[in-house]
Amino acid sequence: MRSRNLLVAAVLLAALSGVVWWAKRHPSTGETTNTPASPKMADIPAAQIKQIVLKKKDGATLALASENGKWTITDPSDVRADQDAVTSLASTLSPVTADNVVEDKPANLAQYGLTTPSLTVTVTERNGKTDKLIFGDDVPAGDRKSVV
């Protein structure tokens, strides 16, 4: 019984060795997919952010400012912010990518819910440059949003 098990193991080892040898001698053709890269909407390093303003559809505004590496809430009242939460928010802006682009320059923003956006994020960098991300309605095909 032992010799039979040993013989089966030796045959399996030889077969696997042959498969490995053949795979190394005949590498795959290297077929590549033509999947386009996700388009970047914004790429703002967290260290370069001076201010973030979040404005909801109902008009509620939250403004965050960074001074000497510390974040504070400046609107609706002047209080210290949760440093970890704001740092996490700021780091998500580098980079902001889209799943896909429906239209480069949409003629009708209403069809995407962007005439009265559900959320507007305005980011001011230390060099004075301002970026704005406008979030619209949910896309019918799942848990995504239209963003400009």
GROMACS .gro file of N, CA, C and O in nm, residues 12 21 31 33-34 45 59-60 65 70 77 84 89-90 94 106 109 121 124 132 141 145:
model
   88
   12LEU      N    1   0.221   1.219  -0.996
   12LEU     CA    2   0.163   1.353  -0.986
   12LEU      C    3   0.272   1.461  -0.986
   12LEU      O    4   0.257   1.565  -1.051
   21TRP      N    5   0.717   2.331  -1.647
   21TRP     CA    6   0.819   2.345  -1.752
   21TRP      C    7   0.756   2.399  -1.880
   21TRP      O    8   0.807   2.490  -1.943
   31GLU      N    9  -0.190   3.929  -2.367
   31GLU     CA   10  -0.305   4.006  -2.412
   31GLU      C   11  -0.332   4.118  -2.313
   31GLU      O   12  -0.334   4.098  -2.193
   33THR      N   13  -0.578   4.447  -2.199
   33THR     CA   14  -0.712   4.501  -2.215
   33THR      C   15  -0.699   4.651  -2.239
   33THR      O   16  -0.606   4.716  -2.190
   34ASN      N   17  -0.789   4.703  -2.313
   34ASN     CA   18  -0.787   4.845  -2.343
   34ASN      C   19  -0.881   4.921  -2.250
   34ASN      O   20  -0.958   5.005  -2.293
   45PRO      N   21  -0.324   6.793  -0.335
   45PRO     CA   22  -0.255   6.737  -0.219
   45PRO      C   23  -0.308   6.798  -0.090
   45PRO      O   24  -0.331   6.920  -0.081
   59GLY      N   25  -2.900   7.454   0.188
   59GLY     CA   26  -2.832   7.580   0.220
   59GLY      C   27  -2.738   7.571   0.338
   59GLY      O   28  -2.662   7.665   0.364
   60ALA      N   29  -2.739   7.461   0.412
   60ALA     CA   30  -2.649   7.445   0.526
   60ALA      C   31  -2.505   7.443   0.476
   60ALA      O   32  -2.472   7.376   0.378
   65ALA      N   33  -1.105   7.541   0.781
   65ALA     CA   34  -0.983   7.612   0.744
   65ALA      C   35  -0.863   7.548   0.811
   65ALA      O   36  -0.872   7.502   0.926
   70LYS      N   37  -0.335   7.279   1.160
   70LYS     CA   38  -0.451   7.249   1.245
   70LYS      C   39  -0.577   7.294   1.174
   70LYS      O   40  -0.584   7.404   1.118
   77SER      N   41  -1.990   7.820   1.308
   77SER     CA   42  -1.930   7.886   1.424
   77SER      C   43  -1.782   7.851   1.426
   77SER      O   44  -1.738   7.757   1.362
   84ASP      N   45  -0.858   6.420   1.275
   84ASP     CA   46  -0.855   6.296   1.197
   84ASP      C   47  -0.962   6.295   1.088
   84ASP      O   48  -0.936   6.256   0.975
   89LEU      N   49  -1.089   6.363   0.512
   89LEU     CA   50  -1.163   6.430   0.405
   89LEU      C   51  -1.068   6.494   0.306
   89LEU      O   52  -1.083   6.479   0.185
   90ALA      N   53  -0.968   6.565   0.356
   90ALA     CA   54  -0.872   6.633   0.268
   90ALA      C   55  -0.792   6.533   0.184
   90ALA      O   56  -0.764   6.558   0.067
   94SER      N   57  -0.709   6.377  -0.324
   94SER     CA   58  -0.587   6.354  -0.399
   94SER      C   59  -0.574   6.207  -0.438
   94SER      O   60  -0.524   6.127  -0.361
  106PRO      N   61  -2.162   6.895  -2.081
  106PRO     CA   62  -2.306   6.872  -2.091
  106PRO      C   63  -2.382   7.002  -2.120
  106PRO      O   64  -2.355   7.105  -2.060
  109LEU      N   65  -2.760   7.049  -1.768
  109LEU     CA   66  -2.719   6.999  -1.636
  109LEU      C   67  -2.837   6.943  -1.556
  109LEU      O   68  -2.818   6.863  -1.465
  121VAL      N   69  -1.875   7.115  -0.308
  121VAL     CA   70  -1.752   7.119  -0.230
  121VAL      C   71  -1.657   7.216  -0.299
  121VAL      O   72  -1.622   7.197  -0.416
  124THR      N   73  -1.009   7.557  -0.158
  124THR     CA   74  -0.916   7.666  -0.187
  124THR      C   75  -0.777   7.619  -0.146
  124THR      O   76  -0.756   7.576  -0.032
  132LYS      N   77  -1.394   7.339  -0.758
  132LYS     CA   78  -1.531   7.317  -0.711
  132LYS      C   79  -1.581   7.184  -0.767
  132LYS      O   80  -1.571   7.158  -0.886
  141ALA      N   81  -2.851   5.384  -1.235
  141ALA     CA   82  -2.790   5.251  -1.242
  141ALA      C   83  -2.711   5.216  -1.117
  141ALA      O   84  -2.608   5.150  -1.125
  145LYS      N   85  -2.324   5.900  -0.815
  145LYS     CA   86  -2.375   6.037  -0.828
  145LYS      C   87  -2.313   6.099  -0.952
  145LYS      O   88  -2.205   6.065  -0.994
   0.00000   0.00000   0.00000
